[in-house]
Coordinates of C-alpha atoms and ligand atoms in Angstrom, one line a residue:
Chain A
M1 CA 8.7 -14.2 14.2
K2 CA 10.4 -11.2 12.6
E3 CA 14.0 -12.1 12.1
Q4 CA 16.4 -10.5 14.7
G5 CA 20.0 -11.0 13.2
F6 CA 22.1 -7.8 13.4
F7 CA 21.9 -7.1 9.6
Q8 CA 18.1 -7.0 10.1
S9 CA 18.2 -4.7 13.0
K10 CA 18.0 -0.9 12.4
K11 CA 21.7 -0.5 13.6
G12 CA 22.7 -3.4 11.1
K13 CA 20.8 -1.8 8.1
T14 CA 22.3 1.5 8.6
V15 CA 25.7 0.3 8.9
I16 CA 25.2 -1.4 5.6
A17 CA 23.8 1.5 3.8
V18 CA 26.8 3.6 5.0
V19 CA 29.4 0.9 3.8
A20 CA 27.5 0.7 0.5
I21 CA 27.2 4.6 0.1
A22 CA 31.1 4.7 1.0
L23 CA 31.9 2.0 -1.7
A24 CA 29.9 3.9 -4.3
I25 CA 31.8 7.0 -3.8
I26 CA 35.4 5.6 -3.4
I27 CA 35.5 2.9 -6.1
P28 CA 34.9 5.1 -9.2
L29 CA 37.1 7.5 -7.6
M30 CA 39.8 5.0 -7.4
M31 CA 39.2 3.8 -10.7
D32 CA 39.4 7.2 -12.4
N33 CA 43.1 7.6 -10.5
N34 CA 44.0 4.4 -12.0
I35 CA 44.3 3.0 -8.8
I36 CA 42.3 0.0 -9.5
F37 CA 41.2 -1.3 -12.9
T38 CA 41.7 1.0 -16.0
Q39 CA 39.7 3.8 -16.8
N40 CA 37.0 3.4 -19.0
K41 CA 34.4 6.2 -19.4
Y42 CA 31.9 3.9 -20.6
F43 CA 32.0 2.1 -17.2
Y44 CA 30.4 5.5 -15.7
V45 CA 27.6 5.7 -18.1
L46 CA 26.6 2.2 -16.9
L47 CA 26.9 3.2 -13.2
C48 CA 24.9 6.4 -14.0
L49 CA 22.1 4.4 -16.0
I50 CA 22.0 2.1 -12.9
G51 CA 21.5 4.8 -10.7
I52 CA 19.0 6.3 -12.9
Y53 CA 16.9 3.0 -13.2
T54 CA 17.4 2.4 -9.4
I55 CA 15.2 5.8 -8.9
V56 CA 12.8 4.6 -11.6
T57 CA 12.5 0.9 -10.2
S58 CA 12.1 2.1 -6.5
G59 CA 9.4 4.5 -7.6
L60 CA 7.8 1.5 -9.5
D61 CA 7.8 -0.3 -6.2
I62 CA 6.0 2.2 -4.2
L63 CA 3.1 1.4 -6.3
F64 CA 3.8 -2.1 -7.1
G65 CA 5.4 -3.8 -4.2
Y66 CA 4.0 -1.6 -1.6
T67 CA 0.7 -0.6 -2.5
G68 CA -0.1 -3.5 -5.1
Q69 CA -0.9 -1.5 -7.9
I70 CA 0.6 -3.0 -11.2
S71 CA 1.5 -0.1 -14.0
F72 CA 2.7 -1.4 -17.5
G73 CA 2.9 2.4 -18.4
H74 CA 5.9 3.9 -16.4
A75 CA 8.1 4.7 -19.4
G76 CA 5.3 7.2 -19.9
F77 CA 6.4 8.9 -16.8
F78 CA 9.9 8.7 -17.7
C79 CA 9.1 10.2 -20.9
I80 CA 6.9 13.1 -19.2
G81 CA 10.1 13.9 -16.9
A82 CA 12.7 13.7 -19.6
Y83 CA 10.5 15.8 -22.6
G84 CA 9.3 18.5 -19.5
S85 CA 12.7 18.9 -18.3
V86 CA 14.0 19.4 -22.2
L87 CA 11.3 21.5 -22.9
L88 CA 11.7 23.9 -19.6
S89 CA 15.7 24.0 -20.3
H90 CA 16.7 24.1 -24.0
T91 CA 16.9 27.6 -25.4
Q92 CA 15.4 26.8 -28.9
W93 CA 12.4 24.4 -27.8
G94 CA 9.5 24.6 -25.4
L95 CA 9.7 27.4 -23.0
G96 CA 13.0 28.8 -24.6
K97 CA 11.5 29.0 -27.9
A98 CA 8.2 30.5 -26.8
T99 CA 9.4 33.1 -24.4
G100 CA 13.2 33.4 -24.6
Y101 CA 13.8 32.4 -20.9
V102 CA 14.7 28.9 -19.8
L103 CA 15.0 26.9 -16.4
T104 CA 18.4 25.6 -15.2
P105 CA 18.4 21.9 -15.7
I106 CA 18.1 20.9 -12.1
L107 CA 15.1 22.9 -11.3
S108 CA 13.6 21.8 -14.8
I109 CA 14.0 18.2 -13.9
F110 CA 12.0 18.9 -10.6
I111 CA 9.5 20.8 -12.3
A112 CA 9.1 18.2 -14.9
A113 CA 9.0 15.2 -12.1
C114 CA 6.0 17.4 -10.3
I115 CA 4.1 17.5 -14.0
A116 CA 4.6 13.7 -14.1
A117 CA 3.3 13.5 -10.3
A118 CA 0.2 15.5 -11.4
V119 CA -0.5 13.2 -14.5
G120 CA 0.0 10.2 -12.3
A121 CA -2.5 11.5 -9.8
L122 CA -5.0 12.2 -13.0
L123 CA -4.2 8.9 -14.2
A124 CA -5.0 7.2 -10.9
I125 CA -8.5 8.6 -10.7
P126 CA -9.6 6.5 -12.7
A127 CA -7.3 3.4 -12.3
S128 CA -7.9 3.5 -8.7
K129 CA -11.4 1.8 -9.4
L130 CA -9.6 -0.6 -11.4
V131 CA -8.6 -4.1 -10.8
F132 CA -5.4 -5.9 -11.9
H133 CA -6.2 -6.7 -15.6
F134 CA -8.0 -3.4 -16.3
L135 CA -5.2 -1.2 -14.4
S136 CA -2.7 -3.2 -16.6
M137 CA -4.7 -2.2 -19.9
L138 CA -5.2 1.4 -18.6
T139 CA -1.4 2.1 -18.1
I140 CA -0.4 0.3 -21.3
A141 CA -3.0 2.9 -22.9
F142 CA -1.4 5.6 -21.0
N143 CA 2.2 5.0 -22.2
Q144 CA 1.1 4.7 -25.8
I145 CA -0.7 8.0 -25.7
V146 CA 2.4 9.7 -24.5
Y147 CA 4.7 8.3 -26.7
L148 CA 2.2 9.1 -29.7
I149 CA 2.2 12.7 -28.1
A150 CA 6.2 12.7 -28.2
N151 CA 6.3 11.3 -31.5
N152 CA 3.7 13.2 -33.3
F153 CA 3.7 16.7 -32.0
S154 CA 6.5 17.8 -33.9
W155 CA 6.2 21.7 -33.3
L156 CA 6.4 20.5 -29.5
T157 CA 9.0 17.8 -29.5
N158 CA 10.6 17.6 -32.9
G159 CA 8.6 14.3 -33.5
S160 CA 10.8 11.3 -34.3
I161 CA 13.9 13.0 -35.1
G162 CA 14.1 14.4 -31.6
I163 CA 16.0 17.3 -29.9
T164 CA 19.8 17.4 -29.7
S165 CA 22.0 19.7 -27.5
V166 CA 20.0 19.3 -24.3
P167 CA 21.7 21.7 -21.7
A168 CA 24.0 20.0 -19.1
V169 CA 23.1 20.6 -15.3
T170 CA 24.9 23.4 -13.6
L171 CA 24.9 23.6 -9.8
F172 CA 26.5 26.5 -8.0
G173 CA 28.6 27.3 -10.8
I174 CA 29.8 23.6 -11.3
S175 CA 29.1 22.0 -14.7
F176 CA 28.0 18.3 -14.8
A177 CA 28.3 18.2 -18.5
T178 CA 29.0 14.4 -19.2
T179 CA 31.1 15.6 -22.2
T180 CA 33.8 16.9 -19.7
S181 CA 33.5 14.4 -16.7
K182 CA 31.3 11.4 -16.6
L183 CA 32.5 10.9 -12.9
K184 CA 30.5 14.1 -12.0
Y185 CA 27.6 13.3 -13.2
Y186 CA 27.6 9.8 -11.5
Y187 CA 28.4 11.6 -8.3
L188 CA 25.0 13.6 -9.0
V189 CA 22.9 10.7 -9.8
L190 CA 24.4 8.8 -6.8
F191 CA 23.3 11.7 -4.4
F192 CA 19.7 11.7 -5.8
V193 CA 19.7 7.8 -5.5
V194 CA 20.7 8.4 -2.0
V195 CA 17.9 11.0 -1.4
F196 CA 15.3 9.2 -3.1
L197 CA 16.0 5.6 -1.2
L198 CA 16.1 7.5 1.9
V199 CA 12.9 9.2 1.2
K200 CA 11.5 6.0 0.3
T201 CA 12.2 4.0 3.4
H202 CA 10.8 7.2 5.4
I203 CA 7.3 7.1 3.5
V204 CA 7.2 3.2 3.9
N205 CA 8.0 3.2 7.6
S206 CA 5.2 5.7 8.2
R207 CA 1.6 6.2 8.7
V208 CA 1.2 6.8 4.9
G209 CA 3.3 3.8 4.1
R210 CA 1.4 1.4 6.3
G211 CA -1.7 2.6 4.6
L212 CA -0.1 1.8 1.3
I213 CA 0.7 -1.5 2.3
A214 CA -2.7 -2.1 4.1
I215 CA -3.9 -1.6 0.8
R216 CA -2.1 -4.0 -0.9
E217 CA -2.7 -6.9 1.9
N218 CA -6.4 -6.1 2.0
P219 CA -8.2 -3.3 0.7
T220 CA -11.5 -3.9 2.5
A221 CA -9.9 -3.9 6.1
A222 CA -7.8 -0.9 4.8
N223 CA -10.7 1.0 4.5
G224 CA -12.3 -0.2 7.8
C225 CA -8.9 0.9 9.7
G226 CA -9.7 4.6 8.5
V227 CA -7.7 4.4 5.2
N228 CA -9.0 6.3 2.3
V229 CA -8.3 3.9 -0.1
A230 CA -8.9 5.9 -3.4
K231 CA -6.8 8.8 -2.2
Y232 CA -4.0 6.7 -0.9
K233 CA -3.7 4.9 -4.7
I234 CA -3.7 8.1 -6.2
M235 CA -0.9 9.3 -3.7
S236 CA 1.0 6.2 -4.6
F237 CA 0.6 6.7 -8.2
A238 CA 1.6 10.3 -7.9
I239 CA 4.9 9.6 -5.6
S240 CA 5.7 6.9 -8.2
A241 CA 5.3 9.1 -10.9
F242 CA 7.3 11.8 -9.6
Y243 CA 10.4 9.2 -9.1
V244 CA 10.2 8.2 -12.4
G245 CA 9.9 11.5 -14.0
F246 CA 12.8 12.7 -12.1
A247 CA 14.9 9.6 -13.2
G248 CA 13.6 10.7 -16.9
G249 CA 15.1 14.2 -16.2
L250 CA 18.2 13.0 -15.0
Y251 CA 18.5 10.6 -17.9
V252 CA 18.1 13.0 -20.5
H253 CA 20.5 15.5 -19.2
M254 CA 23.2 12.7 -19.3
I255 CA 22.5 11.7 -22.6
G256 CA 22.3 14.9 -24.0
F257 CA 19.6 14.0 -26.8
I258 CA 16.0 12.9 -26.6
S259 CA 14.0 11.1 -29.2
P260 CA 10.5 9.4 -28.7
D261 CA 11.7 5.8 -29.2
T262 CA 13.4 5.3 -25.5
F263 CA 9.7 5.7 -24.1
V264 CA 8.0 2.8 -26.0
Q265 CA 6.2 0.3 -24.0
N266 CA 9.1 -2.3 -23.9
T267 CA 10.7 0.3 -21.9
S268 CA 7.8 -0.2 -19.2
V269 CA 8.2 -3.8 -19.5
I270 CA 12.0 -3.6 -18.8
F271 CA 11.2 -1.2 -15.5
I272 CA 8.9 -4.4 -14.3
T273 CA 11.1 -6.9 -15.3
M274 CA 13.8 -5.0 -13.2
L275 CA 11.4 -5.0 -10.1
L276 CA 10.3 -8.3 -10.2
F277 CA 13.9 -9.6 -10.9
G278 CA 15.3 -7.8 -8.1
G279 CA 12.4 -8.3 -5.9
S280 CA 9.6 -5.9 -4.7
G281 CA 8.5 -4.6 -1.5
N282 CA 12.0 -3.7 -0.1
L283 CA 14.8 -1.4 -0.6
V284 CA 17.6 -3.5 -1.8
G285 CA 15.7 -5.3 -4.5
P286 CA 15.0 -2.5 -6.9
I287 CA 18.7 -1.6 -6.7
L288 CA 19.7 -5.4 -7.4
G289 CA 17.1 -5.4 -10.3
A290 CA 18.6 -2.3 -11.9
A291 CA 21.9 -3.2 -11.7
V292 CA 21.6 -6.7 -13.0
I293 CA 19.0 -5.8 -15.9
T294 CA 21.2 -2.7 -16.9
I295 CA 24.2 -4.6 -17.0
I296 CA 22.6 -7.4 -19.4
Q297 CA 21.0 -4.8 -21.2
E298 CA 24.1 -3.1 -22.3
G299 CA 25.9 -6.6 -22.8
L300 CA 23.5 -8.0 -24.9
Q301 CA 23.2 -4.7 -27.2
F302 CA 24.2 -7.0 -30.1
L303 CA 21.0 -9.1 -29.6
A304 CA 19.0 -6.2 -30.4
D305 CA 15.0 -6.9 -30.3
Y306 CA 15.7 -10.6 -29.2
R307 CA 16.5 -9.0 -25.8
M308 CA 12.7 -8.7 -25.1
L309 CA 12.6 -12.2 -25.7
I310 CA 15.3 -12.9 -23.1
Y311 CA 13.3 -10.7 -20.7
G312 CA 10.4 -12.5 -21.1
I313 CA 12.0 -15.8 -20.3
V314 CA 13.7 -14.2 -17.2
L315 CA 10.5 -12.7 -16.0
L316 CA 8.4 -16.4 -16.5
L317 CA 11.2 -18.0 -14.5
I318 CA 11.5 -15.4 -11.6
I319 CA 7.6 -15.6 -11.4
L320 CA 7.7 -19.2 -11.3
F321 CA 10.6 -20.1 -9.4
Q322 CA 11.7 -17.1 -7.3
P323 CA 8.8 -14.6 -6.6
Q324 CA 10.6 -12.7 -4.4
G325 CA 13.3 -11.5 -6.8
I326 CA 17.0 -12.0 -6.1
A327 CA 16.8 -10.0 -3.1
G328 CA 15.0 -12.7 -1.7
L329 CA 17.4 -15.5 -2.7
G330 CA 18.9 -15.2 1.0
N331 CA 15.5 -16.2 2.5
T332 CA 14.9 -19.1 -0.1
I333 CA 18.2 -20.5 0.4
S334 CA 17.8 -20.4 4.4
G335 CA 14.3 -21.6 3.9
A336 CA 15.5 -24.6 1.9
V337 CA 18.5 -25.1 4.3
S338 CA 16.2 -25.3 7.5
K339 CA 13.6 -27.2 5.4
R340 CA 16.3 -29.9 4.7
K341 CA 17.4 -29.9 8.5
R342 CA 13.9 -30.4 9.4
G343 CA 13.5 -33.1 7.2
A344 CA 16.7 -34.6 8.7
A345 CA 15.5 -34.6 12.2
N346 CA 12.4 -36.1 11.3
G347 CA 13.9 -38.8 9.4
Chain B
M1 CA -33.1 3.6 29.5
G2 CA -29.9 5.2 28.9
E3 CA -28.6 7.7 26.2
K4 CA -28.9 6.4 22.6
L5 CA -25.3 5.9 20.6
L6 CA -26.8 4.1 17.2
E7 CA -29.9 4.3 15.9
V8 CA -31.2 2.4 12.8
K9 CA -34.2 3.6 11.1
D10 CA -36.3 1.5 8.2
L11 CA -32.9 0.3 7.0
T12 CA -33.6 -1.5 3.8
I13 CA -31.3 -2.9 0.9
N14 CA -32.1 -4.4 -2.2
F15 CA -29.8 -6.8 -4.0
S16 CA -31.4 -7.0 -7.5
G17 CA -34.6 -7.9 -6.2
L18 CA -33.7 -9.7 -3.1
K19 CA -34.5 -7.4 0.0
A20 CA -31.7 -8.6 2.2
V21 CA -32.6 -6.0 5.0
D22 CA -36.1 -4.9 5.2
T23 CA -37.0 -1.9 7.1
L24 CA -35.3 -2.8 9.9
N25 CA -35.3 -0.8 13.2
F26 CA -33.5 -0.7 16.2
S27 CA -31.1 1.4 18.8
I28 CA -28.3 0.8 20.6
D29 CA -27.7 2.5 24.1
K30 CA -24.5 3.6 25.2
G31 CA -22.6 1.1 27.1
E32 CA -24.8 -1.9 26.0
I33 CA -23.8 -5.2 24.7
F34 CA -26.5 -5.6 22.0
G35 CA -26.6 -8.9 19.8
L36 CA -28.0 -9.3 16.4
I37 CA -29.2 -13.2 15.7
G38 CA -30.9 -15.0 13.0
P39 CA -30.5 -18.0 10.7
N40 CA -28.0 -18.1 8.2
G41 CA -28.7 -15.5 5.3
A42 CA -31.2 -13.6 7.6
G43 CA -29.3 -10.2 6.6
K44 CA -27.0 -9.8 9.7
T45 CA -23.6 -9.3 8.2
T46 CA -25.7 -6.8 5.5
T47 CA -26.8 -5.0 8.4
F48 CA -23.4 -4.6 9.7
N49 CA -21.8 -3.5 6.4
M50 CA -24.5 -0.7 6.1
I51 CA -23.8 0.5 9.6
S52 CA -19.8 0.5 9.2
G53 CA -20.4 1.9 5.2
A54 CA -19.4 -1.0 3.6
L55 CA -22.7 -0.8 1.7
K56 CA -24.7 2.2 1.1
P57 CA -28.5 1.2 2.0
T58 CA -31.3 1.5 -0.5
S59 CA -33.2 3.4 2.0
G60 CA -33.6 4.2 5.4
E61 CA -31.0 5.7 8.1
V62 CA -28.1 5.2 10.5
W63 CA -27.6 7.8 13.1
L64 CA -24.3 7.5 15.5
N65 CA -24.8 10.1 18.3
G66 CA -27.1 12.2 16.8
Q67 CA -25.5 12.5 13.4
R68 CA -26.5 10.8 10.1
I69 CA -23.9 8.4 9.1
D70 CA -25.4 6.1 6.6
G71 CA -24.0 6.2 2.9
N72 CA -20.4 7.3 4.4
Y73 CA -17.2 5.2 3.6
M74 CA -15.9 2.7 5.9
Y75 CA -12.8 5.1 6.5
Q76 CA -15.2 8.1 7.4
T77 CA -17.5 5.9 9.7
N78 CA -14.0 4.7 11.5
K79 CA -13.1 8.1 12.2
L80 CA -16.6 9.1 13.5
G81 CA -16.0 6.3 16.1
I82 CA -17.4 2.9 14.6
A83 CA -14.7 0.1 14.5
R84 CA -15.6 -3.6 13.4
T85 CA -14.4 -7.0 12.9
Y86 CA -15.3 -9.3 9.8
Q87 CA -17.2 -12.5 9.7
N88 CA -14.1 -13.7 7.3
I89 CA -11.2 -12.9 8.8
N90 CA -9.5 -9.8 7.1
L91 CA -6.2 -9.1 8.6
F92 CA -2.8 -7.6 7.0
R93 CA -1.6 -11.0 6.7
S94 CA 2.1 -10.2 6.1
M95 CA 2.4 -7.6 8.7
T96 CA 3.1 -8.2 12.3
V97 CA 0.7 -8.1 14.9
L98 CA 2.2 -4.8 16.0
E99 CA 1.9 -3.4 12.4
N100 CA -1.9 -4.5 12.2
L101 CA -2.6 -2.3 15.4
L102 CA -0.7 0.5 14.2
V103 CA -2.6 0.5 10.8
G104 CA -5.7 0.2 13.3
Q105 CA -4.8 3.9 14.4
H106 CA -4.7 5.0 11.3
C107 CA -7.7 7.5 11.6
R108 CA -6.5 8.8 15.3
L109 CA -2.9 9.5 13.7
T110 CA -2.4 12.9 12.0
C111 CA 0.9 13.0 10.3
G112 CA 0.9 12.8 6.5
L113 CA 3.5 12.6 3.6
A114 CA 5.6 15.7 4.6
P115 CA 6.4 14.9 8.0
A116 CA 7.0 11.1 7.1
I117 CA 9.4 12.1 4.6
L118 CA 11.1 14.7 6.8
R119 CA 10.9 12.4 9.8
T120 CA 9.8 15.7 11.7
P121 CA 10.0 15.6 15.8
R122 CA 5.9 15.5 15.9
E123 CA 6.0 12.3 13.7
R124 CA 8.2 10.6 15.7
K125 CA 6.7 11.3 18.6
E126 CA 3.2 10.4 17.3
E127 CA 4.6 7.1 16.2
A128 CA 6.4 6.1 19.4
A129 CA 2.9 7.2 21.0
A130 CA 1.1 4.6 18.7
V131 CA 3.5 1.9 19.5
E132 CA 2.8 2.2 23.2
K133 CA -0.9 2.7 22.3
A134 CA -0.7 -0.5 20.4
K135 CA 1.2 -2.3 23.2
E136 CA -1.3 -1.3 26.1
T137 CA -4.2 -2.8 23.7
L138 CA -2.7 -6.0 22.9
E139 CA -2.0 -6.2 26.7
F140 CA -5.9 -5.7 27.3
C141 CA -6.5 -8.4 24.9
G142 CA -3.9 -10.6 26.0
L143 CA -2.0 -10.7 22.9
H144 CA 1.1 -8.9 23.8
E145 CA 3.4 -12.1 23.8
K146 CA 2.5 -12.2 20.0
I147 CA 3.6 -8.6 19.1
D148 CA 6.2 -9.4 16.7
V149 CA 4.7 -12.5 14.9
Y150 CA 3.3 -12.1 11.5
S151 CA -0.5 -12.3 11.8
N152 CA -1.0 -15.1 9.4
S153 CA 1.0 -17.4 11.6
L154 CA -1.4 -16.6 14.5
S155 CA -4.1 -19.6 15.4
Y156 CA -7.5 -18.9 14.2
G157 CA -8.6 -17.9 17.5
E158 CA -6.0 -15.4 18.0
Q159 CA -6.5 -13.9 14.5
R160 CA -10.2 -13.3 15.8
I161 CA -8.7 -11.6 18.7
L162 CA -6.3 -9.6 16.6
E163 CA -9.1 -8.2 14.6
I164 CA -10.8 -7.2 18.0
A165 CA -7.6 -5.5 19.1
R166 CA -7.3 -3.8 15.8
A167 CA -10.7 -2.5 16.0
L168 CA -10.7 -1.4 19.9
V169 CA -6.9 0.4 19.3
S170 CA -9.0 3.1 17.0
D171 CA -10.7 4.1 20.3
P172 CA -14.2 3.6 18.9
Y173 CA -17.6 4.4 20.6
L174 CA -19.2 1.4 19.0
I175 CA -17.4 -1.9 18.2
I176 CA -19.0 -4.2 15.8
L177 CA -18.3 -7.9 15.9
D178 CA -19.3 -10.2 13.4
E179 CA -19.3 -13.8 14.7
P180 CA -16.4 -13.2 16.7
A181 CA -16.6 -16.9 18.6
A182 CA -16.6 -18.5 15.2
G183 CA -14.3 -21.5 15.0
M184 CA -13.0 -21.0 18.9
N185 CA -12.9 -23.6 21.1
P186 CA -14.6 -23.2 24.7
T187 CA -11.8 -21.8 26.4
E188 CA -11.2 -19.5 24.0
K189 CA -14.9 -18.5 23.9
N190 CA -14.7 -18.2 27.7
S191 CA -11.9 -15.6 27.5
L192 CA -13.6 -13.9 24.4
A193 CA -16.8 -13.3 26.6
D194 CA -14.6 -11.9 29.4
L195 CA -12.6 -9.7 26.8
V196 CA -15.9 -8.5 25.6
Q197 CA -17.1 -7.8 29.0
R198 CA -14.1 -5.8 30.0
I199 CA -14.3 -3.8 26.4
R200 CA -17.8 -2.7 27.7
A201 CA -16.5 -1.7 31.1
K202 CA -13.9 0.4 29.2
G203 CA -17.0 2.5 28.0
V204 CA -17.1 1.1 24.7
T205 CA -20.6 -0.1 23.3
V206 CA -20.8 -3.4 21.9
L207 CA -22.8 -4.8 18.9
L208 CA -22.0 -8.5 17.9
V209 CA -23.4 -11.2 15.8
E210 CA -23.1 -14.6 17.1
H211 CA -24.2 -18.2 16.4
D212 CA -23.2 -19.8 19.7
M213 CA -26.5 -19.2 21.8
K214 CA -25.3 -20.0 24.9
F215 CA -22.5 -17.4 24.4
V216 CA -24.9 -14.7 23.1
M217 CA -27.6 -15.3 25.9
G218 CA -25.0 -15.4 28.4
I219 CA -23.1 -11.9 27.3
T220 CA -25.7 -9.4 25.9
D221 CA -28.2 -7.1 27.4
R222 CA -30.5 -7.0 24.4
I223 CA -31.1 -9.1 21.4
C224 CA -32.7 -8.2 18.0
V225 CA -33.6 -11.3 15.7
L226 CA -33.8 -11.0 12.1
N227 CA -35.2 -13.4 9.8
Y228 CA -35.3 -13.1 6.1
G229 CA -34.3 -9.4 6.6
K230 CA -36.8 -8.4 8.9
R231 CA -37.0 -7.9 12.6
I232 CA -38.9 -10.6 14.5
A233 CA -38.1 -9.8 17.8
L234 CA -36.4 -7.5 20.3
G235 CA -35.6 -7.6 24.0
T236 CA -33.9 -9.1 26.7
P237 CA -32.2 -12.6 25.9
A238 CA -35.1 -14.2 28.1
E239 CA -37.6 -12.3 26.3
V240 CA -36.4 -13.0 23.0
Q241 CA -36.0 -17.0 23.8
A242 CA -39.6 -17.0 25.3
N243 CA -40.7 -15.7 21.8
P244 CA -42.8 -18.2 19.7
E245 CA -41.7 -16.4 16.5
V246 CA -38.0 -16.8 17.5
I247 CA -38.5 -20.4 18.4
E248 CA -40.2 -21.2 15.2
A249 CA -38.0 -19.3 12.9
Y250 CA -34.7 -21.4 14.5
L251 CA -36.7 -24.6 14.7
G252 CA -39.1 -24.2 11.9
G253 CA -36.2 -24.6 9.4
G254 CA -36.7 -24.1 5.5
D255 CA -40.2 -24.0 4.4
Ligands
ADP401 N1 -23.2 -8.0 -2.1 C1 -24.6 -8.7 -2.0 N2 -24.9 -8.9 -3.3 C2 -26.0 -9.8 -3.5 N3 -26.6 -10.5 -2.5 C3 -26.1 -10.4 -1.2 C4 -24.8 -9.3 -0.9 N4 -24.5 -9.7 0.4 C5 -25.2 -10.6 0.8 N5 -26.3 -10.9 -0.1 C6 -27.6 -11.7 0.1 O1 -28.3 -11.1 1.1 C7 -28.5 -12.1 2.2 C8 -28.2 -11.6 3.8 O2 -26.7 -12.2 3.7 P1 -25.8 -11.9 5.0 O3 -26.2 -10.6 5.4 O4 -24.4 -12.0 4.6 O5 -26.5 -12.8 6.0 P2 -25.8 -13.4 7.4 O6 -25.0 -12.6 7.9 O7 -27.2 -13.1 8.4 O8 -25.9 -15.1 7.3 C9 -28.2 -13.6 1.7 O9 -29.1 -14.2 0.9 C10 -27.1 -13.1 0.8 O10 -26.9 -14.1 -0.3
MG402 MG1 -23.0 -13.4 8.2

């Protein structure tokens, strides 16, 4: 039976969501006014990163957790969103260099995310016919190609040196420059996190979402039930790429600088690690995964490349012992407890 | 003779040299319960796969309501009015019974991505109606008490009924059942026979494959017998049972 507890009910979930959003708004504000903790600007950067990676991981979840399609190349979409937005908004590069006109950063992020979605759809046309291991290879190759373009097309991207002075986001006359206030940018990110999560719940609980889940569960039966499997896989890739592309844009306008290094294959592996660690196929898992791995990632800066080794081990342990991720810990624990109870009753 | 619903003309498929189905011809009238029988490996499932669009025939044609449908994909055939079950149960295992029936209505629902994201009033109304329709169908099939149960925790017989319900909920002209009674106990088989009769009474035409001869003979109007991909008999249950070639195919065994 589906669990019927208050927190599993629709009302309960809404209450949790509202409380979580309220806390996400209030706590940083209190910190900014020195009511709790001490003021530490870096903390906001960390919060922004968690928000941005929550969008990434949620987007990846639509593809992996709901549609059952793997991608080891999502850093490629992150790259397209990031470079795309820079090239559309920067006065000295891309559009600005060519025409003298630029787009305002939120619009540039949106359009770059649309480009990422279009590329995702194109990639999905061959990908929709592939099974797991070939899909892994295709997406790795895609990531590599995007990285090489960013690294080698110097006339477009300034190559490995990268592009500085990425313009700040301005909305309705309010500047979200992170040089002046990181708290404001955090609220901007939080706004988009809420929007993207809401859209995700709407999608996965609709006819379209059921089509995606049906493909994950049983592609033959999905086809027999009228789901155009190839089309839905393409749609899933495109939606997923839009999420990740948008997050790439938010990322680059926060950092103010872009270079190809951010978008290497390892970044895709980190995305997958976040998702598997947090737990896929639900709303909360990607948030938890993004938060925990981002904190570990920043906390372990000093380990440099050894971090990938740690992710590898974490991934292995998760896959072996906690396939539902930390979001599923509750289930695992209650399962273990009830098993013990049943054992006691039998014994 | 009633009006023809499905026509299968010279249907043939070649699996690297093996003619699994060989110039097969039959037609099904509206409102009929039509049986397809034959020994294991005779090509029954393969025939179903070609009718439903899971396989493209090498040659030959399939017509539904005067429209040619062979070579379509399954999702297209489903929309045109053929729904099916599978010999090896193909449920959406980690979905509930209700969710399985909502997916079953996919081809009859119209809301795409934009109405879903915006949760438009039209989308909500359509979803609510789909839930109602699922409930009605579950009631009809006798599975309504299991509506919130995950489909993988149903008993084997219930899973077979759920597959039928999921097919039925798409309002097909023709429902195709591949060994629906397999693995069922006698009580379950009886209520299945009753369900199939009631499905026909609703106006849905039934095409089924079944090994249980008592079941098939008791329920079908006409039967087509396959052996090595070829039709060896076609007629009423009594005619087919009296056919020497059929007796030979079933009793003669491997040669
Ligand atoms: N996809 C396939 N590729 C190759 N051979 C197949 C395929 N599907 C079925 N066959 C072969 O076709 C024959 C008919 O199979 P099938 O239609 O499943 O028989 P039935 O359902 O009557 O028991 C068998 O010999 C089977 O091995
Ligand atoms: Mg068969």
